[in-house]
């Protein structure tokens, strides 16, 4: 990391005020039991002590966004002719996401490989991605569902962020990770942080040690495929699931979507909205055939995609950042770690011949 | 938006349809209608490159988009032809469109038939119902490059004579000396002069030789299942059988995550697969 600064606790609000004067700042705020990212307005309370319930996914990939607007127009020359005109609506707004955790920012690295593909690029996503900065707070204490260290990350991981903030007793060490992050360090509210940077690094390393031994999910890639036809296994691990989809909506790495039209007379919008593979409709074909007819088939795809298919396509990278949100928010406590662990340990029922 | 004229609009914004105009419609059967569509300008039509087997998304703005095979071959570029079977909302709305209506087109998408590796071989087409649409593209393409291929046989089956699409060109296929065409319907019908019987049985009667041959088949799952058994009986190997897959699609460009079978996305890695490739895929058809 390049530059390091320090900001004292009592200057933090002033810094946020400064930042929000030049761009949209989203910061976590408490709403009842949940912590969610909301547009920061001067003086607002910011909840930095707890991982946000919903990740900052919607900042770059909104739950619902227009892809285009269309207008039907009668041709004045020829009244029998109706023309249609399309208006793509790509409207990124310079945004700083303040106070997300490493897992939330890192989620977009999983998106990037798909949305910034070799053949097709998603201009809506890329415009927002380009316009969005992340000032991430390192976690000094992992929560009980966290397992980022088992999927190639760490509680102090700076990948995908522009600034990394490490909490100290009296303030934060603020380190630039990217060029864009460096540009945010000009404020006179900062003091020099170079000396404290070493201590911050130690704190982050300690946080990682405190998480204990990471689990090796590497073998899951082949093992999940080997279990593909073992529906008994999948029925067993999905027995509790009620197909609510909360796990995917709260996941920083789930990126699937639907496209629908919303009509209003002669004009309308083509809208992209989050969709999820845990729902029956996701793969239902016009003929009525559904290749994933049961929740067991659907959970198999969700786990398989994250721990097997995506890694197979993307250099072994697991499409899960270990944030634990799906575990914490599942109403019936389905635990993706347990499923993958079980799959890796699963032995096909012993054939009697072999036992002899 | 400023666009590089050399870049296909689809690559610049893969979600943005081009506006096409329907120049002709053909009511093929009671539930299949064909649309002949031209894009923007003549120049655009000439510069529109695609391969046999590729698909497009057709849009009716306000209802949505659905995926259909471009069933006119790239060797005939006056228009793009799509044949649409009425199945749900978009297809029902499409059926109400007629000449002069505007339509959104996102194409070409997906992979294509391996026509290069089929050169010098005999080709057996086996199509059932609307499944004849993708085969038509490849067939016409091969007829336009006739010298590149060996014996060409077509077996096309439908429920009844009224369910046969492309009836306007079937007489020509039947007459041509450089191909063999067999038509079949499920049950006897008045005035029907061709075969009666299910596709797999008629195929066994035709008994195409597997040596240096490729079979290309598309149709309803149940037909495919028995056709496959018949082809095996005739000695065709899995890598000599080509088919196309259907999945519910949205983006068509490998991003929305809807159409995967394990690591493969039908919208970019397909829709064309050999049976050998299908055997490698997880069992999720
Ligand atoms: C590669 C490929 C090539 C194809 N080629 C052709 C071709 O050449 N010709 C052809 O006729 N067909 C073709 N198809 C099939 C065609 O794409 C479908 O028949 C078509 O998409 C049906 O669209 P629809 O909008 O009319 O049906 P829909 O209205 O989408 O509905 C179908 C059914 O899906 C369900 N459904 C849809 N939307 C929702 C929702 N939001 N929530 C809940 N349920 C929902 C409903 O059960 C509905 O009855 C092809 C498909 C693929 C994948
Ligand atoms: S799968 Fe669960 S733990 Fe992994 S990134 Fe998604 S929500 Fe977090
Ligand atoms: S949150 Fe839990 S119950 Fe809901 S779909 Fe996910 S696994 Fe199933
Ligand atoms: S249709 Fe979107 S990934 Fe295939």
XYZ file of C-alpha atoms and ligand atoms in Angstrom:
714
model
C 0.000 0.000 0.000
C 1.229 3.378 -0.913
C 0.323 6.294 1.249
C -0.806 6.068 4.896
C -2.634 8.753 6.850
C -4.359 8.911 10.168
C -7.717 10.366 11.016
C -8.773 10.896 14.615
C -12.173 9.630 15.735
C -13.479 13.148 16.350
C -12.574 14.217 12.805
C -14.332 11.369 11.049
C -17.684 13.112 10.658
C -16.021 16.221 9.295
C -14.222 14.073 6.706
C -17.473 12.427 5.662
C -19.080 15.867 5.378
C -16.215 16.964 3.147
C -16.461 13.878 0.967
C -20.223 14.045 0.630
C -19.953 17.607 -0.646
C -18.218 16.339 -3.783
C -19.905 12.987 -4.431
C -22.591 10.641 -3.255
C -21.412 8.871 -0.116
C -23.094 5.715 1.065
C -22.474 4.717 4.645
C -23.890 2.042 6.914
C -26.710 3.134 9.198
C -28.740 1.226 11.715
C -32.354 0.602 10.775
C -33.989 -1.456 13.505
C -32.052 -4.712 13.746
C -30.448 -4.253 10.358
C -27.439 -2.244 9.228
C -27.792 -0.985 5.669
C -25.978 1.396 3.342
C -27.821 4.693 2.940
C -26.875 8.007 1.298
C -24.915 9.950 3.870
C -26.209 13.356 4.873
C -24.120 15.689 7.004
C -24.214 14.884 10.670
C -25.873 11.501 10.215
C -25.011 8.621 12.504
C -22.768 6.025 10.930
C -22.698 2.454 12.201
C -19.168 1.183 11.774
C -18.995 -1.371 14.558
C -20.890 -4.161 12.868
C -20.834 -5.799 9.470
C -23.743 -4.487 7.388
C -26.700 -6.851 7.087
C -26.931 -6.226 3.357
C -23.616 -5.897 1.508
C -22.945 -2.851 -0.690
C -23.898 -4.922 -3.764
C -26.708 -2.583 -4.813
C -24.352 0.389 -5.115
C -22.859 -1.007 -8.312
C -25.566 -3.508 -9.191
C -28.910 -1.987 -8.168
C -31.737 -4.339 -7.224
C -33.594 -2.797 -10.121
C -32.335 -0.533 -12.888
C -33.435 0.626 -16.318
C -31.566 -0.805 -19.270
C -33.470 1.344 -21.688
C -36.555 3.417 -22.227
C -38.683 2.981 -25.315
C -41.208 5.244 -27.006
C -43.764 4.159 -29.538
C -44.557 6.986 -31.974
C -47.019 7.179 -34.786
C -45.338 8.182 -37.997
C -46.957 11.547 -38.936
C -46.295 10.851 -42.637
C -47.926 7.461 -42.503
C -50.467 7.021 -39.748
C -50.541 3.267 -40.190
C -46.897 3.080 -39.178
C -45.780 3.034 -35.545
C -42.085 3.647 -34.946
C -40.245 2.707 -31.835
C -37.281 4.557 -30.462
C -34.918 3.225 -27.831
C -32.981 5.203 -25.262
C -30.316 3.315 -23.347
C -30.083 4.744 -19.848
C -26.603 4.498 -18.459
C -26.387 7.024 -15.653
C -23.573 6.333 -13.215
C -23.203 8.685 -10.295
C -19.785 9.194 -8.676
C -20.139 7.322 -5.409
C -18.035 6.466 -2.399
C -19.023 3.447 -0.372
C -17.754 4.184 3.091
C -17.343 1.549 5.754
C -18.011 -1.651 3.891
C -16.010 -4.695 4.979
C -13.370 -6.362 2.801
C -15.819 -9.111 1.804
C -18.367 -6.600 0.527
C -15.895 -4.757 -1.682
C -14.193 -7.939 -2.820
C -17.528 -9.329 -4.038
C -17.229 -7.173 -7.142
C -14.000 -8.909 -8.130
C -16.175 -12.002 -8.600
C -18.643 -9.956 -10.685
C -15.886 -8.404 -12.809
C -14.878 -11.698 -14.382
C -18.420 -12.162 -15.671
C -19.581 -8.593 -16.361
C -16.271 -7.579 -17.915
C -15.974 -10.740 -19.976
C -13.691 -11.416 -22.916
C -16.514 -11.337 -25.440
C -19.341 -9.381 -23.842
C -19.139 -6.451 -21.487
C -21.970 -5.082 -19.427
C -21.795 -1.309 -19.970
C -24.293 -0.536 -17.187
C -22.323 -2.419 -14.581
C -18.965 -1.190 -15.825
C -20.012 2.468 -15.811
C -21.163 2.192 -12.200
C -18.158 0.135 -11.193
C -15.857 2.771 -12.649
C -17.713 5.536 -10.808
C -17.757 3.801 -7.425
C -14.985 3.912 -4.826
C -14.686 1.798 -1.718
C -13.304 3.008 1.593
C -13.247 -0.283 3.428
C -12.833 -0.933 7.132
C -10.662 -3.881 8.056
C -12.319 -6.306 10.473
C -10.324 -6.734 13.666
C -12.723 -9.316 15.017
C -14.457 -11.787 12.776
C -18.095 -12.579 13.447
C -19.196 -16.136 14.075
C -20.364 -16.895 10.533
C -17.302 -15.374 8.855
C -14.985 -17.626 6.848
C -13.289 -15.231 4.442
C -9.905 -16.781 5.230
C -11.124 -20.095 3.772
C -12.013 -18.626 0.382
C -8.802 -16.804 -0.380
C -9.407 -13.601 1.549
C -8.716 -12.176 5.027
C -10.366 -9.777 7.483
C -7.844 -7.138 6.454
C -7.975 -7.887 2.707
C -7.661 -4.736 0.603
C -8.428 -6.371 -2.757
C -11.223 -4.541 -4.517
C -11.009 -1.478 -2.270
C -9.588 1.983 -2.923
C -8.874 2.862 0.682
C -8.341 0.549 3.611
C -9.156 1.883 7.075
C -7.793 0.055 10.093
C -9.479 0.943 13.401
C -7.150 2.038 16.232
C -8.148 3.162 19.732
C -8.152 6.852 18.830
C -8.975 6.809 15.128
C -8.251 5.058 11.850
C -5.120 4.445 9.863
C -6.181 5.193 6.300
C -4.140 3.607 3.525
C -4.511 4.138 -0.206
C -4.867 0.930 -2.201
C -5.526 2.439 -5.623
C -4.679 5.649 -7.449
C -8.270 6.765 -7.028
C -8.009 6.107 -3.315
C -4.846 8.168 -3.083
C -6.744 11.148 -4.466
C -9.070 11.012 -1.462
C -6.255 11.553 1.010
C -5.800 15.269 0.388
C -7.939 16.477 3.278
C -6.325 18.668 5.916
C -8.179 16.627 8.522
C -5.542 13.898 8.237
C -2.297 13.643 10.122
C 0.669 11.567 9.054
C -0.016 7.833 9.470
C 3.190 6.212 8.351
C 4.333 5.379 11.849
C 1.003 3.860 12.814
C 0.755 1.841 9.592
C 3.035 -0.870 10.974
C 0.855 -1.273 14.037
C -2.262 -1.372 11.861
C -0.719 -4.159 9.825
C -0.025 -6.149 12.997
C -3.634 -5.722 14.122
C -4.882 -7.044 10.800
C -2.539 -10.011 10.944
C -3.676 -10.790 14.465
C -7.312 -10.687 13.339
C -6.510 -13.294 10.706
C -4.714 -15.487 13.285
C -7.726 -15.225 15.572
C -9.889 -16.810 12.903
C -8.040 -20.082 13.328
C -7.065 -22.567 10.673
C -8.681 -21.901 7.297
C -10.546 -24.715 5.667
C -9.401 -25.913 2.261
C -12.382 -25.782 -0.093
C -10.245 -26.544 -3.158
C -11.307 -30.203 -3.413
C -14.969 -29.110 -3.497
C -14.629 -28.303 -7.203
C -14.463 -31.920 -8.316
C -16.328 -33.378 -5.394
C -19.501 -31.350 -5.995
C -19.541 -32.474 -9.624
C -19.057 -36.067 -8.572
C -22.098 -35.676 -6.320
C -24.235 -34.131 -9.057
C -26.492 -37.140 -9.517
C -26.625 -38.088 -5.863
C -30.030 -36.487 -5.262
C -30.252 -38.180 -1.863
C -27.363 -36.005 -0.713
C -28.938 -32.830 -2.097
C -32.364 -33.614 -0.702
C -30.790 -34.163 2.670
C -28.857 -30.864 2.763
C -31.765 -28.835 1.356
C -34.477 -30.425 3.534
C -34.900 -27.332 5.702
C -34.747 -24.740 2.910
C -37.977 -22.838 2.282
C -36.802 -21.333 -1.039
C -37.106 -17.758 0.224
C -34.035 -16.568 -1.696
C -32.695 -14.421 1.159
C -29.311 -16.131 0.811
C -28.861 -14.900 -2.737
C -30.252 -11.402 -2.305
C -27.873 -10.741 0.585
C -24.896 -12.355 -1.080
C -22.141 -9.987 -2.317
C -21.224 -12.423 -5.088
C -24.628 -13.509 -6.424
C -25.080 -11.699 -9.711
C -27.995 -13.268 -11.601
C -30.765 -11.119 -13.012
C -34.019 -10.983 -14.879
C -35.106 -8.553 -17.600
C -38.716 -7.419 -17.815
C -40.628 -4.634 -19.546
C -42.770 -2.122 -17.726
C -45.277 -0.485 -19.973
C -47.084 2.811 -19.521
C -49.176 3.505 -22.576
C -46.912 4.258 -25.528
C -43.749 4.440 -23.494
C -42.065 2.185 -21.044
C -38.892 0.829 -19.580
C -36.886 -2.338 -19.921
C -35.815 -3.144 -16.406
C -33.128 -5.412 -15.056
C -33.717 -6.758 -11.570
C -32.001 -9.225 -9.274
C -33.136 -12.761 -9.738
C -32.033 -15.915 -8.009
C -31.481 -19.549 -8.814
C -33.317 -20.646 -5.663
C -36.654 -19.812 -7.291
C -38.688 -22.289 -9.341
C -39.357 -19.735 -12.121
C -35.671 -19.163 -12.760
C -35.328 -22.081 -15.164
C -38.975 -22.825 -15.961
C -39.298 -23.197 -19.717
C -42.221 -22.164 -21.877
C -43.146 -25.813 -22.444
C -43.621 -26.269 -18.695
C -40.447 -28.326 -18.426
C -38.143 -27.305 -15.593
C -34.605 -28.681 -15.504
C -34.404 -27.781 -11.802
C -37.775 -28.905 -10.526
C -37.052 -29.188 -6.783
C -35.332 -27.054 -4.181
C -32.675 -29.772 -3.953
C -31.811 -29.215 -7.631
C -31.715 -25.472 -7.072
C -29.568 -25.503 -3.952
C -27.219 -27.851 -5.794
C -26.814 -25.197 -8.485
C -26.213 -22.406 -5.984
C -23.529 -24.291 -4.084
C -22.152 -25.845 -7.260
C -21.864 -22.506 -9.007
C -19.949 -20.903 -6.166
C -17.613 -23.741 -5.250
C -17.283 -25.729 -8.476
C -18.418 -24.229 -11.799
C -17.145 -20.705 -11.235
C -13.743 -21.886 -9.949
C -13.505 -24.240 -12.934
C -13.980 -21.293 -15.291
C -11.966 -18.711 -13.336
C -8.594 -20.044 -12.243
C -9.841 -21.784 -9.125
C -11.346 -18.648 -7.625
C -14.302 -19.471 -5.384
C -17.381 -17.317 -6.036
C -18.004 -16.770 -2.343
C -16.254 -14.177 -0.227
C -16.967 -15.921 3.059
C -19.055 -13.095 4.492
C -21.494 -15.466 6.166
C -24.549 -13.369 5.340
C -26.413 -16.300 3.802
C -25.815 -18.228 7.013
C -26.855 -15.416 9.351
C -29.918 -14.438 7.349
C -31.290 -17.840 6.434
C -34.530 -18.227 8.394
C -33.942 -21.951 8.815
C -30.157 -21.909 9.261
C -28.957 -23.579 6.098
C -25.159 -23.280 6.297
C -23.234 -23.258 3.018
C -19.970 -24.103 4.807
C -21.530 -27.226 6.248
C -22.877 -28.297 2.846
C -19.516 -27.930 1.136
C -17.711 -29.626 4.012
C -20.196 -32.491 3.959
C -19.842 -32.825 0.203
C -16.050 -33.007 0.478
C -16.296 -35.722 3.129
C -19.074 -37.639 1.411
C -18.351 -41.246 0.575
C -20.743 -43.049 -1.690
C -22.509 -45.793 0.302
C -19.996 -48.642 0.611
C -20.633 -51.471 -1.783
C -20.770 -54.772 0.151
C -18.296 -56.470 -2.157
C -15.717 -53.840 -1.363
C -16.150 -54.354 2.386
C -15.137 -58.007 2.191
C -24.381 7.002 -27.824
C -21.378 7.213 -30.061
C -20.503 3.908 -31.600
C -17.545 2.657 -33.457
C -19.097 1.754 -36.816
C -16.795 -1.262 -37.137
C -17.939 -2.622 -33.796
C -21.139 -4.615 -33.821
C -23.766 -2.739 -31.791
C -24.288 -5.936 -29.832
C -20.738 -5.887 -28.501
C -20.983 -2.254 -27.487
C -24.164 -2.760 -25.481
C -25.273 -6.357 -25.622
C -28.698 -5.519 -24.143
C -29.611 -2.915 -26.717
C -31.765 -4.357 -29.492
C -31.599 -3.063 -33.027
C -34.871 -1.986 -34.510
C -35.881 -4.181 -37.403
C -38.889 -4.084 -39.668
C -41.058 -7.037 -40.540
C -41.224 -7.236 -44.337
C -43.244 -10.428 -44.561
C -45.019 -12.922 -42.344
C -46.033 -16.472 -43.170
C -48.620 -18.381 -41.189
C -46.871 -21.757 -41.267
C -49.289 -23.749 -39.118
C -52.018 -22.908 -36.627
C -49.375 -22.115 -33.995
C -46.205 -21.319 -35.954
C -45.690 -18.020 -37.689
C -42.613 -16.976 -39.639
C -41.231 -13.445 -39.675
C -38.912 -12.019 -42.290
C -37.110 -9.073 -40.815
C -34.703 -6.483 -42.143
C -32.397 -4.449 -39.945
C -31.783 -0.708 -40.256
C -30.226 -0.263 -43.672
C -29.217 -2.419 -46.587
C -25.628 -1.821 -45.617
C -26.347 -3.064 -42.119
C -27.918 -6.207 -43.561
C -24.869 -6.843 -45.709
C -22.543 -6.271 -42.742
C -24.587 -8.441 -40.429
C -22.496 -11.577 -39.988
C -23.773 -14.754 -38.471
C -23.326 -18.477 -38.744
C -25.881 -21.246 -39.295
C -27.399 -22.229 -35.956
C -26.964 -18.900 -34.208
C -29.969 -17.417 -32.474
C -31.425 -14.003 -31.769
C -33.622 -12.425 -29.159
C -36.761 -10.853 -30.568
C -38.382 -8.047 -28.565
C -41.846 -6.680 -28.414
C -41.309 -3.607 -26.272
C -43.732 -3.681 -23.388
C -43.949 -7.479 -23.318
C -40.377 -8.715 -23.439
C -37.851 -10.798 -25.321
C -37.562 -14.436 -26.352
C -34.959 -16.550 -28.092
C -35.366 -17.928 -31.617
C -33.111 -19.485 -34.199
C -32.231 -17.397 -37.235
C -33.520 -19.917 -39.726
C -32.436 -18.227 -42.937
C -28.874 -19.080 -43.922
C -26.101 -16.454 -44.026
C -25.758 -17.256 -47.721
C -29.103 -15.489 -48.313
C -29.027 -12.104 -46.730
C -32.092 -10.262 -48.015
C -33.745 -10.742 -44.650
C -33.464 -12.630 -41.369
C -36.090 -15.278 -40.904
C -37.446 -16.461 -37.561
C -40.211 -19.024 -37.068
C -42.076 -18.658 -33.817
C -44.269 -21.224 -32.113
C -46.888 -19.724 -29.842
C -45.991 -20.726 -26.286
C -46.517 -17.857 -23.873
C -46.698 -14.103 -23.578
C -44.004 -12.889 -25.953
C -44.728 -15.466 -28.612
C -48.469 -14.711 -28.507
C -47.764 -11.019 -28.944
C -45.325 -11.765 -31.759
C -48.065 -13.650 -33.562
C -50.170 -10.487 -33.659
C -47.488 -8.571 -35.582
C -47.608 -8.118 -39.320
C -45.803 -6.542 -42.255
C -44.449 -3.078 -41.508
C -44.360 -3.552 -37.735
C -41.171 -2.730 -35.870
C -39.449 -5.351 -33.802
C -36.369 -5.463 -31.564
C -33.578 -7.819 -32.581
C -30.518 -8.805 -30.578
C -28.424 -11.078 -32.723
C -26.396 -13.061 -33.463
C -26.020 -14.974 -30.212
C -24.591 -18.368 -29.355
C -22.418 -20.862 -31.190
C -23.184 -22.514 -34.510
C -23.329 -25.844 -36.306
C -19.873 -27.297 -36.970
C -20.330 -27.104 -40.736
C -16.573 -26.915 -41.358
C -15.896 -30.294 -39.796
C -18.898 -31.723 -41.652
C -17.330 -31.021 -45.043
C -16.977 -34.097 -47.240
C -19.418 -36.044 -45.094
C -22.932 -37.329 -45.596
C -25.441 -35.335 -43.580
C -28.705 -36.667 -42.192
C -31.203 -34.076 -40.956
C -33.921 -35.291 -38.597
C -36.386 -32.592 -37.546
C -39.593 -32.788 -35.562
C -42.128 -29.932 -35.539
C -40.624 -26.513 -34.836
C -37.301 -28.345 -34.418
C -37.042 -28.160 -38.204
C -36.302 -24.421 -37.883
C -32.631 -24.627 -36.853
C -32.082 -27.499 -39.280
C -33.455 -25.388 -42.124
C -30.641 -22.866 -41.685
C -27.950 -25.492 -41.966
C -29.704 -27.361 -44.762
C -30.058 -24.248 -46.946
C -26.491 -23.272 -46.151
C -25.282 -26.688 -47.303
C -27.447 -26.602 -50.420
C -25.841 -23.247 -51.215
C -22.434 -24.907 -50.818
C -23.546 -28.225 -52.243
C -20.187 -29.416 -53.536
C -18.712 -29.356 -50.019
C -20.941 -32.136 -48.717
C -21.730 -35.749 -49.500
C -25.186 -37.231 -49.529
C -27.821 -35.012 -47.893
C -30.951 -36.633 -46.445
C -33.794 -34.916 -44.673
C -36.396 -36.569 -42.503
C -39.034 -34.127 -41.355
C -41.922 -35.197 -39.202
C -44.953 -33.406 -37.836
C -48.163 -34.435 -36.173
C -50.368 -33.842 -39.226
C -50.010 -32.284 -42.693
C -51.362 -29.037 -41.217
C -48.503 -29.014 -38.689
C -45.776 -28.987 -41.343
C -43.923 -25.700 -41.463
C -42.064 -24.478 -44.560
C -44.671 -26.164 -46.790
C -43.851 -23.639 -49.552
C -40.397 -25.105 -50.040
C -41.022 -28.767 -49.343
C -41.968 -29.528 -53.001
C -38.592 -28.178 -54.099
C -36.770 -30.317 -51.522
C -38.722 -33.374 -52.649
C -37.888 -32.751 -56.283
C -34.206 -32.019 -55.960
C -31.995 -34.797 -57.245
C -29.081 -33.884 -55.015
C -30.891 -34.621 -51.766
C -33.262 -37.173 -50.320
C -36.352 -35.824 -48.550
C -38.762 -37.913 -46.526
C -41.814 -36.400 -44.872
C -43.821 -38.200 -42.262
C -46.902 -37.589 -40.122
C -48.018 -39.409 -37.006
C -51.370 -40.691 -38.280
C -53.035 -41.309 -41.678
C -54.590 -38.196 -43.206
C -56.620 -37.693 -46.336
C -54.604 -36.775 -49.393
C -51.240 -37.428 -47.700
C -48.854 -39.060 -50.137
C -45.812 -39.415 -47.924
C -44.834 -41.547 -44.961
C -46.996 -42.214 -41.948
C -45.215 -43.148 -38.759
C -43.086 -41.822 -35.946
C -39.742 -40.281 -36.862
C -37.506 -42.926 -35.230
C -39.302 -45.754 -37.056
C -39.121 -43.995 -40.399
C -35.466 -43.279 -39.740
C -34.792 -46.975 -39.223
C -36.493 -47.676 -42.561
C -34.393 -45.026 -44.299
C -31.320 -46.629 -42.719
C -28.735 -43.930 -43.473
C -25.182 -45.265 -43.410
C -23.137 -44.016 -40.475
C -19.817 -44.275 -42.298
C -18.484 -40.742 -42.871
C -21.856 -39.288 -41.854
C -23.218 -36.800 -39.336
C -26.780 -36.735 -38.049
C -28.267 -33.380 -37.070
C -31.437 -33.629 -35.030
C -33.787 -31.268 -33.274
C -37.305 -31.658 -31.943
C -39.326 -32.331 -28.810
C -37.429 -34.193 -26.040
C -39.397 -37.407 -26.474
C -38.653 -37.513 -30.207
C -34.974 -36.828 -29.559
C -34.839 -39.647 -27.039
C -36.107 -42.299 -29.456
C -34.296 -40.824 -32.450
C -31.079 -41.173 -30.516
C -31.795 -44.837 -29.871
C -32.540 -45.365 -33.561
C -29.312 -43.621 -34.577
C -27.357 -45.812 -32.190
C -28.988 -48.885 -33.674
C -27.901 -47.691 -37.105
C -24.337 -47.404 -35.836
C -23.994 -43.639 -35.325
C -21.528 -42.706 -32.579
C -22.108 -39.888 -30.071
C -19.646 -37.606 -31.830
C -21.566 -38.086 -35.096
C -24.795 -36.716 -33.663
C -25.414 -32.992 -33.346
C -28.372 -31.309 -31.661
C -29.436 -27.983 -30.195
C -30.482 -27.372 -26.588
C -33.147 -25.102 -25.213
C -33.012 -23.354 -21.870
C -34.913 -20.479 -20.512
C -32.773 -17.475 -21.442
C -32.665 -13.799 -20.618
C -29.418 -12.027 -21.405
C -28.217 -14.396 -24.113
C -24.635 -13.299 -23.476
C -23.511 -15.436 -20.542
C -24.072 -12.874 -17.803
C -27.533 -13.282 -16.262
C -26.627 -16.751 -15.009
C -29.856 -18.414 -16.066
C -28.953 -21.014 -18.655
C -26.004 -22.899 -17.182
C -25.560 -26.631 -17.058
C -22.616 -26.891 -14.707
C -19.843 -24.823 -16.266
C -21.500 -24.475 -19.682
C -23.838 -21.643 -20.632
C -26.270 -22.685 -23.336
C -26.457 -19.084 -24.588
C -22.732 -18.821 -25.368
C -21.342 -22.384 -25.371
C -24.500 -23.587 -27.154
C -27.167 -24.003 -28.329
C -25.392 -26.496 -30.611
C -23.773 -29.520 -28.954
C -22.738 -32.970 -30.092
C -24.012 -35.912 -28.097
C -20.465 -36.555 -27.061
C -20.342 -33.073 -25.504
C -23.724 -33.557 -23.848
C -22.501 -36.737 -22.211
C -19.724 -34.737 -20.571
C -22.201 -32.263 -19.090
C -23.858 -32.764 -15.719
C -27.229 -34.403 -16.088
C -29.498 -31.347 -15.998
C -31.392 -31.128 -19.267
C -31.573 -21.485 -28.171
C -33.075 -21.455 -28.328
C -33.618 -21.429 -29.595
C -35.014 -21.401 -29.759
N -35.508 -21.341 -31.025
C -36.844 -21.269 -31.201
C -37.407 -21.140 -32.512
O -36.710 -21.065 -33.529
N -38.746 -21.086 -32.619
C -39.568 -21.164 -31.518
O -40.786 -21.100 -31.679
N -39.059 -21.280 -30.273
C -37.736 -21.319 -30.074
N -37.226 -21.403 -28.797
C -38.156 -21.466 -27.659
C -38.668 -20.092 -27.322
O -37.596 -19.308 -26.859
C -39.735 -20.148 -26.221
O -40.843 -20.868 -26.682
C -40.180 -18.755 -25.884
O -39.188 -18.117 -25.154
C -41.449 -18.710 -25.102
O -41.623 -17.362 -24.809
P -42.923 -16.720 -24.295
O -42.574 -15.385 -23.828
O -44.022 -16.780 -25.288
O -43.291 -17.610 -23.106
P -43.422 -16.986 -21.662
O -44.555 -16.010 -21.651
O -42.114 -16.580 -21.160
O -43.887 -18.064 -20.820
C -43.594 -19.397 -20.832
C -43.989 -19.909 -19.489
O -42.932 -19.539 -18.606
C -43.459 -19.162 -17.374
N -43.106 -17.778 -17.055
C -42.669 -16.841 -17.895
N -42.368 -15.714 -17.250
C -42.610 -15.925 -15.958
C -42.502 -15.136 -14.791
N -42.036 -13.887 -14.834
N -42.837 -15.674 -13.635
C -43.314 -16.935 -13.583
N -43.426 -17.714 -14.640
C -43.083 -17.235 -15.820
C -44.904 -19.416 -17.432
O -45.168 -20.732 -16.966
C -45.227 -19.304 -18.905
O -46.375 -19.990 -19.270
C -35.859 -21.417 -28.623
C -35.301 -21.430 -27.357
C -33.933 -21.422 -27.189
C -33.369 -21.393 -25.815
S -22.400 -17.505 -0.347
Fe -22.886 -16.739 1.713
S -20.909 -16.518 2.684
Fe -20.503 -16.707 0.495
S -20.427 -14.595 -0.239
Fe -22.540 -15.288 -0.497
S -23.597 -14.636 1.379
Fe -21.404 -14.521 1.788
S -32.029 -18.242 2.853
Fe -32.129 -20.355 3.600
S -34.296 -20.927 3.353
Fe -33.985 -19.081 2.119
S -33.524 -19.914 0.080
Fe -31.547 -19.544 1.105
S -31.058 -21.553 2.015
Fe -33.249 -21.623 1.502
S -29.185 -16.391 -20.937
Fe -28.104 -15.195 -19.494
S -26.439 -16.498 -18.993
Fe -27.395 -17.535 -20.629
